[in-house]
Amino acid sequence: MAIRPPILRAGDTIGIVTLGSPLDPAVIKARIATLQQMGFQVVVGDYVFAQNGFLAGTDQQRAADLMKMFQNDQVRLILPVRGGVGVSGILPYLDFAEIARHPKWISGYSDITVLLNAISYFTGLITLHSLLLIDFKPSTPAYNFNQFFEQTSVYAYSRTIQNPPELPPMVSLVQGNATGVLLGGNLTSFAGSLGTPYEIDTSGKILVLEDTHEPVNTVYRYLLQLYQAGKLDGCAGIVMGQCSDCPEAYAVSYDQLIRSFIVPLGIPLMTGLATGHGFYKAALPIGATANLNTYASTLTVVEPIVEVI
């Protein structure tokens, strides 16, 4: 049974960490001010403003910041400032047993994907594929905030994940009805984790994939890697999210690639979910049980994902 994080309430404390690439300190401070204006308390990690070339401090420093946030019982939500590169480097330095003893929300996407799925796999804790600190700004659409707070701050027995009304609904391409643990996130990050102790276990799971700024032939390469590693044909169901700013390659589009590569697998499949790098970001509770019903074109989380304490 999954470990559910405590519900997030107004006035709670949010811990800020930098786990991958560095970010302009002025941007970090501005986003923290937004959180404070929303009524949250904020604790900032020791190495949030550190820079070690293209990384924000050493792997050990970034891992230590994350562990301190889990061990701080005042912190109810951990927000990485961004993804970027290098998040996988902290994984060997994490104490997953200690994380399980201090359950709380951790949210993010992009390179944070591997961390979210690793925590869920090694601890059973539900994590959230949703907003990063950089997204707490006036231009972020209300849909994204609504998704984030509905998952972290509202107790519900089930919740259907839908695109915003501004976008078309998801499209069913392979018929089926499957229930399994929800996992997923950034395709590039998953491909990079193959052959490591932190590669995803997709057997019997509902897998969500999305990406950004990759030409379609590169997306094909990553999908092929996952397939040859046995990560696609064992899924209970697949949801292909958007590939934002992913140009065609040799006149082949992202949608055409899905139809030629994923559809023949015969696994229940829906496409077009707005999550991750896109402007609109559906929030996905990684590690929660979900139902993918492509006859009805629905993706539904079928269990509560917060503890009311």
mmCIF file of C-alpha atoms in Angstrom:
data_model
loop_
_atom_site.group_PDB
_atom_site.id
_atom_site.type_symbol
_atom_site.label_atom_id
_atom_site.label_comp_id
_atom_site.label_asym_id
_atom_site.label_seq_id
_atom_site.Cartn_x
_atom_site.Cartn_y
_atom_site.Cartn_z
ATOM 1 C CA MET A 1 0.000 0.000 0.000
ATOM 2 C CA ALA A 2 1.301 3.435 -0.924
ATOM 3 C CA ILE A 3 2.418 5.892 1.746
ATOM 4 C CA ARG A 4 0.313 9.034 1.518
ATOM 5 C CA PRO A 5 1.908 12.412 2.312
ATOM 6 C CA PRO A 6 0.206 14.632 4.921
ATOM 7 C CA ILE A 7 -2.232 17.132 3.474
ATOM 8 C CA LEU A 8 -0.817 20.576 2.656
ATOM 9 C CA ARG A 9 -2.590 23.476 4.375
ATOM 10 C CA ALA A 10 -2.395 27.254 4.178
ATOM 11 C CA GLY A 11 0.475 28.526 6.302
ATOM 12 C CA ASP A 12 2.478 25.300 6.097
ATOM 13 C CA THR A 13 6.233 25.304 5.540
ATOM 14 C CA ILE A 14 7.723 24.630 2.110
ATOM 15 C CA GLY A 15 11.350 23.549 1.730
ATOM 16 C CA ILE A 16 13.281 24.870 -1.272
ATOM 17 C CA VAL A 17 16.120 22.831 -2.784
ATOM 18 C CA THR A 18 18.202 22.935 -5.964
ATOM 19 C CA LEU A 19 18.785 19.379 -7.124
ATOM 20 C CA GLY A 20 20.039 19.700 -10.677
ATOM 21 C CA SER A 21 21.037 22.780 -12.644
ATOM 22 C CA PRO A 22 21.567 26.161 -10.962
ATOM 23 C CA LEU A 23 19.099 29.016 -11.367
ATOM 24 C CA ASP A 24 19.543 32.782 -11.255
ATOM 25 C CA PRO A 25 19.337 33.783 -7.553
ATOM 26 C CA ALA A 26 17.071 36.718 -8.420
ATOM 27 C CA VAL A 27 14.545 34.311 -9.977
ATOM 28 C CA ILE A 28 14.676 32.018 -6.951
ATOM 29 C CA LYS A 29 14.085 34.928 -4.573
ATOM 30 C CA ALA A 30 11.181 36.231 -6.654
ATOM 31 C CA ARG A 31 9.474 32.813 -6.698
ATOM 32 C CA ILE A 32 10.001 32.418 -2.946
ATOM 33 C CA ALA A 33 8.349 35.817 -2.448
ATOM 34 C CA THR A 34 5.331 34.513 -4.390
ATOM 35 C CA LEU A 35 5.040 31.528 -2.048
ATOM 36 C CA GLN A 36 5.221 33.837 0.943
ATOM 37 C CA GLN A 37 2.558 36.091 -0.539
ATOM 38 C CA MET A 38 0.366 32.984 -0.846
ATOM 39 C CA GLY A 39 0.701 32.537 2.921
ATOM 40 C CA PHE A 40 3.339 29.792 3.104
ATOM 41 C CA GLN A 41 6.398 29.700 5.314
ATOM 42 C CA VAL A 42 9.640 28.944 3.464
ATOM 43 C CA VAL A 43 12.852 27.162 4.465
ATOM 44 C CA VAL A 44 15.766 27.470 2.037
ATOM 45 C CA GLY A 45 18.378 24.708 1.659
ATOM 46 C CA ASP A 46 22.035 25.409 2.357
ATOM 47 C CA TYR A 47 23.041 24.936 -1.282
ATOM 48 C CA VAL A 48 20.073 26.454 -3.121
ATOM 49 C CA PHE A 49 22.270 29.239 -4.540
ATOM 50 C CA ALA A 50 25.384 27.110 -5.037
ATOM 51 C CA GLN A 51 26.942 26.604 -8.445
ATOM 52 C CA ASN A 52 29.424 23.961 -9.545
ATOM 53 C CA GLY A 53 29.711 24.523 -13.283
ATOM 54 C CA PHE A 54 26.450 23.328 -14.847
ATOM 55 C CA LEU A 55 25.368 21.824 -11.503
ATOM 56 C CA ALA A 56 24.087 23.495 -8.349
ATOM 57 C CA GLY A 57 26.777 22.298 -5.943
ATOM 58 C CA THR A 58 28.190 18.794 -5.696
ATOM 59 C CA ASP A 59 26.023 15.683 -5.812
ATOM 60 C CA GLN A 60 26.616 15.184 -2.080
ATOM 61 C CA GLN A 61 25.646 18.766 -1.236
ATOM 62 C CA ARG A 62 22.418 18.620 -3.201
ATOM 63 C CA ALA A 63 21.537 15.237 -1.700
ATOM 64 C CA ALA A 64 22.272 16.554 1.813
ATOM 65 C CA ASP A 65 19.893 19.473 1.246
ATOM 66 C CA LEU A 66 17.119 17.116 0.180
ATOM 67 C CA MET A 67 17.647 14.790 3.142
ATOM 68 C CA LYS A 68 17.562 17.738 5.575
ATOM 69 C CA MET A 69 14.213 18.793 4.148
ATOM 70 C CA PHE A 70 12.773 15.312 4.621
ATOM 71 C CA GLN A 71 14.129 15.178 8.172
ATOM 72 C CA ASN A 72 12.696 18.612 9.044
ATOM 73 C CA ASP A 73 9.241 17.750 10.392
ATOM 74 C CA GLN A 74 8.099 21.364 9.982
ATOM 75 C CA VAL A 75 8.423 21.035 6.198
ATOM 76 C CA ARG A 76 5.256 19.691 4.550
ATOM 77 C CA LEU A 77 6.236 20.164 0.888
ATOM 78 C CA ILE A 78 9.604 20.075 -0.878
ATOM 79 C CA LEU A 79 9.900 22.191 -4.040
ATOM 80 C CA PRO A 80 12.992 21.900 -6.237
ATOM 81 C CA VAL A 81 13.720 25.193 -7.946
ATOM 82 C CA ARG A 82 14.059 23.544 -11.389
ATOM 83 C CA GLY A 83 15.161 20.372 -13.150
ATOM 84 C CA GLY A 84 17.888 20.782 -15.747
ATOM 85 C CA VAL A 85 20.577 18.095 -15.506
ATOM 86 C CA GLY A 86 22.269 16.191 -12.712
ATOM 87 C CA VAL A 87 19.385 15.085 -10.522
ATOM 88 C CA SER A 88 20.297 11.417 -11.006
ATOM 89 C CA GLY A 89 23.679 12.178 -9.454
ATOM 90 C CA ILE A 90 22.175 12.628 -5.998
ATOM 91 C CA LEU A 91 20.356 9.276 -5.909
ATOM 92 C CA PRO A 92 23.237 7.172 -4.503
ATOM 93 C CA TYR A 93 23.509 9.585 -1.559
ATOM 94 C CA LEU A 94 19.870 9.408 -0.464
ATOM 95 C CA ASP A 95 18.645 7.394 2.524
ATOM 96 C CA PHE A 96 15.353 6.023 1.224
ATOM 97 C CA ALA A 97 14.493 4.372 4.550
ATOM 98 C CA GLU A 98 14.836 7.749 6.265
ATOM 99 C CA ILE A 99 12.676 9.376 3.584
ATOM 100 C CA ALA A 100 9.955 6.774 4.222
ATOM 101 C CA ARG A 101 10.024 7.679 7.931
ATOM 102 C CA HIS A 102 9.281 11.331 7.117
ATOM 103 C CA PRO A 103 6.587 11.288 4.403
ATOM 104 C CA LYS A 104 5.769 14.602 2.758
ATOM 105 C CA TRP A 105 5.061 15.983 -0.684
ATOM 106 C CA ILE A 106 7.820 16.482 -3.217
ATOM 107 C CA SER A 107 6.852 17.934 -6.600
ATOM 108 C CA GLY A 108 8.508 18.526 -9.936
ATOM 109 C CA TYR A 109 9.015 17.414 -13.525
ATOM 110 C CA SER A 110 11.744 17.330 -16.190
ATOM 111 C CA ASP A 111 14.975 15.881 -14.721
ATOM 112 C CA ILE A 112 13.199 15.626 -11.337
ATOM 113 C CA THR A 113 11.248 12.748 -12.947
ATOM 114 C CA VAL A 114 13.861 10.120 -12.031
ATOM 115 C CA LEU A 115 13.876 11.277 -8.398
ATOM 116 C CA LEU A 116 10.069 11.195 -8.093
ATOM 117 C CA ASN A 117 9.857 7.667 -9.452
ATOM 118 C CA ALA A 118 12.853 6.423 -7.458
ATOM 119 C CA ILE A 119 11.400 7.732 -4.194
ATOM 120 C CA SER A 120 8.055 6.140 -4.981
ATOM 121 C CA TYR A 121 9.676 2.815 -5.889
ATOM 122 C CA PHE A 122 12.120 2.541 -2.973
ATOM 123 C CA THR A 123 9.859 3.994 -0.250
ATOM 124 C CA GLY A 124 6.244 3.576 -1.388
ATOM 125 C CA LEU A 125 5.713 7.321 -0.888
ATOM 126 C CA ILE A 126 3.393 9.030 -3.375
ATOM 127 C CA THR A 127 5.207 11.878 -5.144
ATOM 128 C CA LEU A 128 3.838 14.534 -7.484
ATOM 129 C CA HIS A 129 4.658 15.145 -11.132
ATOM 130 C CA SER A 130 3.664 18.795 -11.064
ATOM 131 C CA LEU A 131 5.002 22.280 -10.392
ATOM 132 C CA LEU A 132 8.548 23.396 -9.633
ATOM 133 C CA LEU A 133 9.462 26.585 -7.798
ATOM 134 C CA ILE A 134 10.030 28.351 -11.146
ATOM 135 C CA ASP A 135 6.326 27.903 -11.916
ATOM 136 C CA PHE A 136 5.160 30.044 -8.997
ATOM 137 C CA LYS A 137 4.801 33.224 -11.040
ATOM 138 C CA PRO A 138 1.918 35.387 -12.289
ATOM 139 C CA SER A 139 1.987 34.006 -15.840
ATOM 140 C CA THR A 140 1.352 30.415 -14.713
ATOM 141 C CA PRO A 141 -2.234 29.459 -15.709
ATOM 142 C CA ALA A 142 -4.797 28.919 -12.967
ATOM 143 C CA TYR A 143 -5.275 25.341 -14.199
ATOM 144 C CA ASN A 144 -1.739 24.456 -13.114
ATOM 145 C CA PHE A 145 -2.202 25.841 -9.605
ATOM 146 C CA ASN A 146 -5.633 24.221 -9.316
ATOM 147 C CA GLN A 147 -4.163 20.865 -10.316
ATOM 148 C CA PHE A 148 -1.299 21.214 -7.849
ATOM 149 C CA PHE A 149 -3.409 22.187 -4.843
ATOM 150 C CA GLU A 150 -6.244 19.760 -5.618
ATOM 151 C CA GLN A 151 -3.720 16.937 -5.358
ATOM 152 C CA THR A 152 -1.783 18.173 -2.332
ATOM 153 C CA SER A 153 -4.495 19.925 -0.329
ATOM 154 C CA VAL A 154 -7.817 18.167 -0.967
ATOM 155 C CA TYR A 155 -8.826 14.727 0.285
ATOM 156 C CA ALA A 156 -10.734 12.821 -2.402
ATOM 157 C CA TYR A 157 -11.554 9.145 -2.880
ATOM 158 C CA SER A 158 -10.897 9.446 -6.613
ATOM 159 C CA ARG A 159 -9.967 12.115 -9.120
ATOM 160 C CA THR A 160 -10.141 12.164 -12.918
ATOM 161 C CA ILE A 161 -7.175 13.767 -14.653
ATOM 162 C CA GLN A 162 -8.333 15.939 -17.540
ATOM 163 C CA ASN A 163 -6.846 18.524 -19.860
ATOM 164 C CA PRO A 164 -7.902 22.150 -19.347
ATOM 165 C CA PRO A 165 -10.909 23.325 -21.377
ATOM 166 C CA GLU A 166 -8.557 25.407 -23.521
ATOM 167 C CA LEU A 167 -7.119 22.216 -25.021
ATOM 168 C CA PRO A 168 -8.668 19.234 -26.799
ATOM 169 C CA PRO A 169 -9.347 16.214 -24.578
ATOM 170 C CA MET A 170 -7.076 13.205 -24.637
ATOM 171 C CA VAL A 171 -7.491 10.800 -27.566
ATOM 172 C CA SER A 172 -7.854 7.022 -27.242
ATOM 173 C CA LEU A 173 -5.810 5.103 -29.809
ATOM 174 C CA VAL A 174 -5.843 1.545 -28.415
ATOM 175 C CA GLN A 175 -8.973 0.284 -26.673
ATOM 176 C CA GLY A 176 -8.745 -1.224 -23.221
ATOM 177 C CA ASN A 177 -9.411 -0.838 -19.516
ATOM 178 C CA ALA A 178 -6.430 -1.191 -17.193
ATOM 179 C CA THR A 179 -5.721 -0.481 -13.537
ATOM 180 C CA GLY A 180 -2.240 -0.162 -12.074
ATOM 181 C CA VAL A 181 0.203 2.042 -10.221
ATOM 182 C CA LEU A 182 0.773 5.357 -11.994
ATOM 183 C CA LEU A 183 4.331 6.283 -12.883
ATOM 184 C CA GLY A 184 5.994 8.420 -15.468
ATOM 185 C CA GLY A 185 7.327 11.751 -16.536
ATOM 186 C CA ASN A 186 10.099 12.858 -18.832
ATOM 187 C CA LEU A 187 11.070 10.388 -21.559
ATOM 188 C CA THR A 188 14.642 11.642 -21.892
ATOM 189 C CA SER A 189 15.240 11.226 -18.156
ATOM 190 C CA PHE A 190 13.879 7.676 -18.171
ATOM 191 C CA ALA A 191 16.064 6.694 -21.109
ATOM 192 C CA GLY A 192 19.065 8.088 -19.258
ATOM 193 C CA SER A 193 18.306 5.949 -16.197
ATOM 194 C CA LEU A 194 18.370 2.615 -18.037
ATOM 195 C CA GLY A 195 21.050 0.264 -16.795
ATOM 196 C CA THR A 196 21.204 1.977 -13.397
ATOM 197 C CA PRO A 197 19.666 0.858 -10.071
ATOM 198 C CA TYR A 198 17.084 3.610 -10.574
ATOM 199 C CA GLU A 199 15.525 2.601 -13.872
ATOM 200 C CA ILE A 200 11.748 2.396 -13.750
ATOM 201 C CA ASP A 201 9.819 -0.822 -13.187
ATOM 202 C CA THR A 202 6.873 -0.566 -15.571
ATOM 203 C CA SER A 203 5.479 -4.090 -15.186
ATOM 204 C CA GLY A 204 1.733 -3.855 -14.714
ATOM 205 C CA LYS A 205 1.906 -0.065 -14.375
ATOM 206 C CA ILE A 206 0.198 2.878 -16.081
ATOM 207 C CA LEU A 207 3.087 4.729 -17.752
ATOM 208 C CA VAL A 208 2.941 8.424 -18.690
ATOM 209 C CA LEU A 209 5.601 9.872 -20.994
ATOM 210 C CA GLU A 210 6.246 13.446 -22.139
ATOM 211 C CA ASP A 211 9.138 15.447 -23.494
ATOM 212 C CA THR A 212 10.243 18.779 -24.880
ATOM 213 C CA HIS A 213 12.618 20.273 -27.465
ATOM 214 C CA GLU A 214 13.534 16.939 -29.004
ATOM 215 C CA PRO A 215 13.196 16.242 -32.737
ATOM 216 C CA VAL A 216 10.956 13.294 -33.487
ATOM 217 C CA ASN A 217 13.831 11.044 -34.559
ATOM 218 C CA THR A 218 15.407 11.564 -31.117
ATOM 219 C CA VAL A 219 12.073 10.774 -29.447
ATOM 220 C CA TYR A 220 12.068 7.565 -31.503
ATOM 221 C CA ARG A 221 15.558 6.721 -30.242
ATOM 222 C CA TYR A 222 14.449 7.071 -26.605
ATOM 223 C CA LEU A 223 11.245 5.103 -27.133
ATOM 224 C CA LEU A 224 13.271 2.363 -28.822
ATOM 225 C CA GLN A 225 15.626 2.285 -25.837
ATOM 226 C CA LEU A 226 12.697 1.830 -23.463
ATOM 227 C CA TYR A 227 11.160 -0.836 -25.683
ATOM 228 C CA GLN A 228 14.376 -2.830 -26.053
ATOM 229 C CA ALA A 229 14.865 -2.599 -22.280
ATOM 230 C CA GLY A 230 11.442 -4.187 -21.786
ATOM 231 C CA LYS A 231 9.874 -1.060 -20.356
ATOM 232 C CA LEU A 232 6.968 -0.691 -22.795
ATOM 233 C CA ASP A 233 5.536 -4.103 -23.589
ATOM 234 C CA GLY A 234 5.002 -4.943 -19.897
ATOM 235 C CA CYS A 235 2.892 -1.882 -19.154
ATOM 236 C CA ALA A 236 -0.771 -2.203 -18.245
ATOM 237 C CA GLY A 237 -1.446 1.046 -20.079
ATOM 238 C CA ILE A 238 0.360 3.992 -21.673
ATOM 239 C CA VAL A 239 -0.480 7.695 -21.760
ATOM 240 C CA MET A 240 1.589 9.764 -24.167
ATOM 241 C CA GLY A 241 1.761 13.369 -23.043
ATOM 242 C CA GLN A 242 2.605 16.301 -25.224
ATOM 243 C CA CYS A 243 6.025 16.759 -26.764
ATOM 244 C CA SER A 244 6.294 20.540 -26.626
ATOM 245 C CA ASP A 245 8.405 22.182 -29.314
ATOM 246 C CA CYS A 246 9.367 18.817 -30.804
ATOM 247 C CA PRO A 247 9.916 19.350 -34.556
ATOM 248 C CA GLU A 248 9.167 16.807 -37.240
ATOM 249 C CA ALA A 249 12.006 14.705 -38.573
ATOM 250 C CA TYR A 250 11.997 13.577 -42.221
ATOM 251 C CA ALA A 251 8.351 14.725 -42.396
ATOM 252 C CA VAL A 252 7.366 12.417 -39.499
ATOM 253 C CA SER A 253 5.410 14.078 -36.685
ATOM 254 C CA TYR A 254 5.226 13.134 -33.019
ATOM 255 C CA ASP A 255 1.672 11.874 -33.508
ATOM 256 C CA GLN A 256 2.710 9.761 -36.502
ATOM 257 C CA LEU A 257 5.540 8.255 -34.456
ATOM 258 C CA ILE A 258 3.113 7.255 -31.692
ATOM 259 C CA ARG A 259 0.788 5.629 -34.202
ATOM 260 C CA SER A 260 3.564 3.700 -35.920
ATOM 261 C CA PHE A 261 5.580 2.716 -32.832
ATOM 262 C CA ILE A 262 3.294 2.595 -29.750
ATOM 263 C CA VAL A 263 -0.078 1.601 -31.239
ATOM 264 C CA PRO A 264 1.201 -1.759 -32.613
ATOM 265 C CA LEU A 265 2.124 -2.819 -29.072
ATOM 266 C CA GLY A 266 -1.604 -3.325 -28.499
ATOM 267 C CA ILE A 267 -1.502 -1.814 -24.991
ATOM 268 C CA PRO A 268 -4.357 0.497 -23.900
ATOM 269 C CA LEU A 269 -3.180 3.903 -25.087
ATOM 270 C CA MET A 270 -4.278 7.518 -24.837
ATOM 271 C CA THR A 271 -2.446 10.557 -26.168
ATOM 272 C CA GLY A 272 -2.431 14.300 -25.725
ATOM 273 C CA LEU A 273 -2.198 14.677 -21.940
ATOM 274 C CA ALA A 274 -1.005 18.162 -21.003
ATOM 275 C CA THR A 275 1.633 17.674 -18.327
ATOM 276 C CA GLY A 276 5.296 18.283 -17.607
ATOM 277 C CA HIS A 277 6.999 20.783 -19.905
ATOM 278 C CA GLY A 278 3.871 22.076 -21.617
ATOM 279 C CA PHE A 279 2.212 25.392 -20.745
ATOM 280 C CA TYR A 280 -0.589 23.476 -19.019
ATOM 281 C CA LYS A 281 0.482 20.921 -16.443
ATOM 282 C CA ALA A 282 -1.833 18.181 -15.207
ATOM 283 C CA ALA A 283 -0.653 16.958 -11.789
ATOM 284 C CA LEU A 284 0.096 13.215 -11.598
ATOM 285 C CA PRO A 285 0.467 11.400 -8.262
ATOM 286 C CA ILE A 286 3.353 9.005 -8.892
ATOM 287 C CA GLY A 287 2.851 5.746 -7.006
ATOM 288 C CA ALA A 288 -0.938 6.036 -6.664
ATOM 289 C CA THR A 289 -3.286 3.485 -8.202
ATOM 290 C CA ALA A 290 -4.993 4.702 -11.377
ATOM 291 C CA ASN A 291 -7.435 3.398 -13.955
ATOM 292 C CA LEU A 292 -6.961 3.983 -17.665
ATOM 293 C CA ASN A 293 -10.231 3.424 -19.514
ATOM 294 C CA THR A 294 -9.698 4.180 -23.161
ATOM 295 C CA TYR A 295 -13.282 3.265 -24.033
ATOM 296 C CA ALA A 296 -14.362 6.284 -21.998
ATOM 297 C CA SER A 297 -11.116 8.230 -22.629
ATOM 298 C CA THR A 298 -10.507 8.666 -18.896
ATOM 299 C CA LEU A 299 -7.498 8.510 -16.591
ATOM 300 C CA THR A 300 -8.658 8.314 -12.991
ATOM 301 C CA VAL A 301 -6.740 8.122 -9.714
ATOM 302 C CA VAL A 302 -8.807 5.597 -7.757
ATOM 303 C CA GLU A 303 -7.529 6.074 -4.202
ATOM 304 C CA PRO A 304 -6.990 8.946 -1.757
ATOM 305 C CA ILE A 305 -3.465 10.327 -2.015
ATOM 306 C CA VAL A 306 -3.193 12.501 1.132
ATOM 307 C CA GLU A 307 -3.323 11.814 4.856
ATOM 308 C CA VAL A 308 -5.460 14.237 6.832
ATOM 309 C CA ILE A 309 -3.417 14.793 9.994
#
